PDB file of C-alpha atoms in Angstrom:
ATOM      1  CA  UNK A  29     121.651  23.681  93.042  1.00  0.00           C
ATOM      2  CA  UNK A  30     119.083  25.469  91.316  1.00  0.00           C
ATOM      3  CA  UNK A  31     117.608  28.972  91.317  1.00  0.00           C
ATOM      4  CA  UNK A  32     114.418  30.099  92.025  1.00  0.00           C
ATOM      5  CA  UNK A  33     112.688  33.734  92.453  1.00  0.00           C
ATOM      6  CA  UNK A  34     116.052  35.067  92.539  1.00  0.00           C
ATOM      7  CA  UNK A  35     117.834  33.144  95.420  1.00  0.00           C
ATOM      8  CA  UNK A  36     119.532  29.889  95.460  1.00  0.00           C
ATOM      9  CA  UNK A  37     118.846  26.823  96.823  1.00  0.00           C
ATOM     10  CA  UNK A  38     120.204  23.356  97.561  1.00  0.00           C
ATOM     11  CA  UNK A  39     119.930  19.608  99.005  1.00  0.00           C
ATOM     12  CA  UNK A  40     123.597  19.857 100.375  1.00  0.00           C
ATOM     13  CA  UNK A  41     122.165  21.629 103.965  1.00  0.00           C
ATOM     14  CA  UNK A  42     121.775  18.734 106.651  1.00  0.00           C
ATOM     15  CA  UNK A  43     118.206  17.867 107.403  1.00  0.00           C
ATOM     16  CA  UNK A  44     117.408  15.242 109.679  1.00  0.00           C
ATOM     17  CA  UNK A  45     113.976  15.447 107.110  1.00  0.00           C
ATOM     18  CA  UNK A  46     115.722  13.287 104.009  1.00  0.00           C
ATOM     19  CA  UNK A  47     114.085   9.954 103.184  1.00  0.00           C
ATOM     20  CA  UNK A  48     115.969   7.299 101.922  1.00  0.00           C
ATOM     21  CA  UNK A  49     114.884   4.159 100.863  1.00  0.00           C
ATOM     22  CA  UNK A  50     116.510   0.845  99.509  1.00  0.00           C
ATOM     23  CA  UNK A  51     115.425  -1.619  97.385  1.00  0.00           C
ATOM     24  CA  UNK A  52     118.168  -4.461  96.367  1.00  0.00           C
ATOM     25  CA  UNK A  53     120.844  -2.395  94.495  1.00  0.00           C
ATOM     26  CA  UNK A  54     118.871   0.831  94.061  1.00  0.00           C
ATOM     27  CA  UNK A  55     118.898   3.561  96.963  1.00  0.00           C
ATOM     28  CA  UNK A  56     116.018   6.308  96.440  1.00  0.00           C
ATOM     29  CA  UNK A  57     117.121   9.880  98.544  1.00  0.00           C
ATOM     30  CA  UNK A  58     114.665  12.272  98.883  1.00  0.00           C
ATOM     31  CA  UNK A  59     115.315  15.545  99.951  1.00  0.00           C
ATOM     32  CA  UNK A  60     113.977  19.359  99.718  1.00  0.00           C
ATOM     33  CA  UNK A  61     115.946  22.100  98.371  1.00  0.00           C
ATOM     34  CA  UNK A  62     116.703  24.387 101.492  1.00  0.00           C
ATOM     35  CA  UNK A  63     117.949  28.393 100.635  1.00  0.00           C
ATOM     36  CA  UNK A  64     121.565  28.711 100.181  1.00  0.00           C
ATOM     37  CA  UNK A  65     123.011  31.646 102.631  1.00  0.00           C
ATOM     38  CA  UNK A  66     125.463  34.112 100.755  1.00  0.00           C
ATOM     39  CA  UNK A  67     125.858  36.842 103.358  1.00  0.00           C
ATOM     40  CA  UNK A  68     128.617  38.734 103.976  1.00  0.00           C
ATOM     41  CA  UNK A  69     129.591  40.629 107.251  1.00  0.00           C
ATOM     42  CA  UNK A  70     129.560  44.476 106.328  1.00  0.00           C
ATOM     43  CA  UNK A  71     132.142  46.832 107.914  1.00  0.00           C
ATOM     44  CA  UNK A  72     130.043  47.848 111.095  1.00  0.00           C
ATOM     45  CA  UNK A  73     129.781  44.169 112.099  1.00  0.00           C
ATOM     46  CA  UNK A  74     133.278  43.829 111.280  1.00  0.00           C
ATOM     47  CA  UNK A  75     134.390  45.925 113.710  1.00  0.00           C
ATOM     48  CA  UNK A  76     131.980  45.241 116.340  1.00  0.00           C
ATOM     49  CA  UNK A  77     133.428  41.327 115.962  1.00  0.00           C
ATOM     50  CA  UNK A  78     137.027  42.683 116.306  1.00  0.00           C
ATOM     51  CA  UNK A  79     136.005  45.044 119.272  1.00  0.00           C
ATOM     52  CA  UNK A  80     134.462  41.781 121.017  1.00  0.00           C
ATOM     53  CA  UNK A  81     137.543  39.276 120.130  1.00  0.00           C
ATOM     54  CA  UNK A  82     139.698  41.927 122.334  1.00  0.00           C
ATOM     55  CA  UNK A  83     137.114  42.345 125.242  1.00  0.00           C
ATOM     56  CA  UNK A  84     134.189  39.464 126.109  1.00  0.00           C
ATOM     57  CA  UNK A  85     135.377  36.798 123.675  1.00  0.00           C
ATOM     58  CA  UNK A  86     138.354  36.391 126.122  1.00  0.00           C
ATOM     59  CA  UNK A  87     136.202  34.515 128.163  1.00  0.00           C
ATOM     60  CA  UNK A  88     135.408  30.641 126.424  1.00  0.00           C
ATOM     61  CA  UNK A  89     131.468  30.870 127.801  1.00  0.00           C
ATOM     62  CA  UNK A  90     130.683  33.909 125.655  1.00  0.00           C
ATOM     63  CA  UNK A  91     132.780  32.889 122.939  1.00  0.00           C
ATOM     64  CA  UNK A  92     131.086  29.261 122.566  1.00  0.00           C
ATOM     65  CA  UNK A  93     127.350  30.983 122.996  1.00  0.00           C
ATOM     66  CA  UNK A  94     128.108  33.205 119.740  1.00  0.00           C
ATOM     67  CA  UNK A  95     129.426  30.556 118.008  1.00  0.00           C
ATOM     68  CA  UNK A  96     126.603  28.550 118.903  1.00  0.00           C
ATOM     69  CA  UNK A  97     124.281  31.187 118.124  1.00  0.00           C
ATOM     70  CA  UNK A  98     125.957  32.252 114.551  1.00  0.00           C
ATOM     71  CA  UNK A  99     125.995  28.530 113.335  1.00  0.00           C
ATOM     72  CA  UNK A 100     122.609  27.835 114.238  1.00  0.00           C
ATOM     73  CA  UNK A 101     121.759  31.382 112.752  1.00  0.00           C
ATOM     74  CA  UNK A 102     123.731  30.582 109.303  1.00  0.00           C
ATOM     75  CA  UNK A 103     124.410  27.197 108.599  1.00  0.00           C
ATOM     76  CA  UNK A 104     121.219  24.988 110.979  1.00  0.00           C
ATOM     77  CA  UNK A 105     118.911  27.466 110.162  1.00  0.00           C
ATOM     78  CA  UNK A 106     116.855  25.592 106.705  1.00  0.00           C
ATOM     79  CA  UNK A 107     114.585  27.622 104.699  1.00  0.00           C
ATOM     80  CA  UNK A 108     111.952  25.217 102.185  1.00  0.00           C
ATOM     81  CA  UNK A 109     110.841  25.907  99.077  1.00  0.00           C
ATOM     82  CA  UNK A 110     108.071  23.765  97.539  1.00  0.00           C
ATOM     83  CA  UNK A 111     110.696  21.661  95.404  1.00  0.00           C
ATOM     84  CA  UNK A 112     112.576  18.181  95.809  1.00  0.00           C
ATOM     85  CA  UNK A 113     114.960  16.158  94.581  1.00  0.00           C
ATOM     86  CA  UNK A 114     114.960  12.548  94.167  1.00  0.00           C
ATOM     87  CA  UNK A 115     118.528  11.073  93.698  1.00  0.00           C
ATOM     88  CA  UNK A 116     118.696   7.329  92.858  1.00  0.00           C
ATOM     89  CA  UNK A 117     121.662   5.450  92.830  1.00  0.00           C
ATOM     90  CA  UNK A 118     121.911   2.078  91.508  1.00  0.00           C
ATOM     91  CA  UNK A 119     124.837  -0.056  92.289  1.00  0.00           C
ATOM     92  CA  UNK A 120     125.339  -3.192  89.882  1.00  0.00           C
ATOM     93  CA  UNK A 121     128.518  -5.178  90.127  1.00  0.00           C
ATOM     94  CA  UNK A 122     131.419  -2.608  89.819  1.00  0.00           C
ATOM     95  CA  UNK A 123     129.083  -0.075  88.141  1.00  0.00           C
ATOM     96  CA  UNK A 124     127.568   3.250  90.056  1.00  0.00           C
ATOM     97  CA  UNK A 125     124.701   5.083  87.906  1.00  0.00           C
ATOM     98  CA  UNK A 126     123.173   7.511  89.159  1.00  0.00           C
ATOM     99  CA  UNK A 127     120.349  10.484  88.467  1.00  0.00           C
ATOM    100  CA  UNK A 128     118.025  13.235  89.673  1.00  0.00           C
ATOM    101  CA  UNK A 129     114.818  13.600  89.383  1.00  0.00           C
ATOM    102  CA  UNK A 130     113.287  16.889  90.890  1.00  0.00           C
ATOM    103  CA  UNK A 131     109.514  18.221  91.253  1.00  0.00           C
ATOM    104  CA  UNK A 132     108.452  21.436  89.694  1.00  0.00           C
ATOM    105  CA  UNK A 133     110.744  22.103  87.084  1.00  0.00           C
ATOM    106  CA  UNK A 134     109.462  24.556  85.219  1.00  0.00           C
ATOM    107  CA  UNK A 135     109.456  26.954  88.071  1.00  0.00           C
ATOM    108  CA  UNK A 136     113.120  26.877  88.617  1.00  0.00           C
ATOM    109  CA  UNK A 137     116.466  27.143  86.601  1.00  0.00           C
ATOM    110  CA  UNK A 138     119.039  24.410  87.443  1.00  0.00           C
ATOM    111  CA  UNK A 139     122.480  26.068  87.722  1.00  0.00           C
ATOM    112  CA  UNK A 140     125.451  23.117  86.856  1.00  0.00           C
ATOM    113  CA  UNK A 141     129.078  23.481  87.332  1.00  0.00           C
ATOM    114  CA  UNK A 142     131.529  21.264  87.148  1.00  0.00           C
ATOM    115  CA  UNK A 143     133.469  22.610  89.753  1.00  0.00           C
ATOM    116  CA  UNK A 144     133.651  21.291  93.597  1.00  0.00           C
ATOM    117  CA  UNK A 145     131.073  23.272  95.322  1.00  0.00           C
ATOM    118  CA  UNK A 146     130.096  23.318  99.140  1.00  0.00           C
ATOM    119  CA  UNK A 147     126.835  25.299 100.467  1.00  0.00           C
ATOM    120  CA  UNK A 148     128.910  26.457 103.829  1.00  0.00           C
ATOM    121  CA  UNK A 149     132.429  27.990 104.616  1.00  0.00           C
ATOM    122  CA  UNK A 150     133.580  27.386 108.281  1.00  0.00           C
ATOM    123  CA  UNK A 151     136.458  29.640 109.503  1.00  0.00           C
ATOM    124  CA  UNK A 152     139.322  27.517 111.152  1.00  0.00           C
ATOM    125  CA  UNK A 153     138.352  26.042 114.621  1.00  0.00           C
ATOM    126  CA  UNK A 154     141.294  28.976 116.201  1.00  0.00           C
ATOM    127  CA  UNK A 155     139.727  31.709 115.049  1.00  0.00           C
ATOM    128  CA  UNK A 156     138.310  32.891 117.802  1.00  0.00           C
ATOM    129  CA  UNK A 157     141.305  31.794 120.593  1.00  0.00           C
ATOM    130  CA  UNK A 158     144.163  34.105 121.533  1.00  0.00           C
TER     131      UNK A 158
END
């Protein structure tokens, strides 16, 4: 993950747009680093989602085209910035090494953690179901 002109960004989104390439024991990902999407629903859209889980959602058509739409809006949706990341992994015997390598540097601040971290929360599949 890094940051860059105040927003973060990430290879974790899917894009059908990765290369990868293998050579004996060495595979060679490239990917680009697509914007990370931190909103958060405000109160009117809060209540606008209740007031629709009580009235059209009740019906699965509707329900499924939102949910369609939202994903697609939020998660599908990729944003590029001019940067990418090569990851190469290198398998030897019962050895994994692995490292980055990622273009333009100097214009962006890698963040690390340690910690698990995931690019997209889902809501359980019953959220929207009486």
């Amino acid at each position: 993950m890094i940051k860059y002109k105040n927003n973060f960004y990430s290879t974790q989104k899917f894009d059908e747009k990765n290369i990868l390439y293998k050579n004996k024991n060495k595979f060679i990902v490239t990917s680009s680093f697509k914007k990370i999407n931190y909103r958060t629903i405000n109160l009117y859209e809060f209540f606008i989602l209740r007031l629709l889980s009580l009235t059209i959602f009740n019906f699965s058509f509707f329900r499924e085209k939102f949910k369609q739409k939202i994903v697609n809006l939020l998660i599908n949706r990729n944003i590029y910035i001019n940067i990418k990341n090569q990851r190469i992994l290198e398998i030897n015997n019962n050895d994994i090494s692995y490292w980055d390598n990622f273009s333009n540097k100097d214009s962006c601040e890698l963040v690390t953690n340690k910690n698990y971290f995931s690019h997209i929360h889902m809501a359980s599949q019953g959220y929207w179901h009486k």
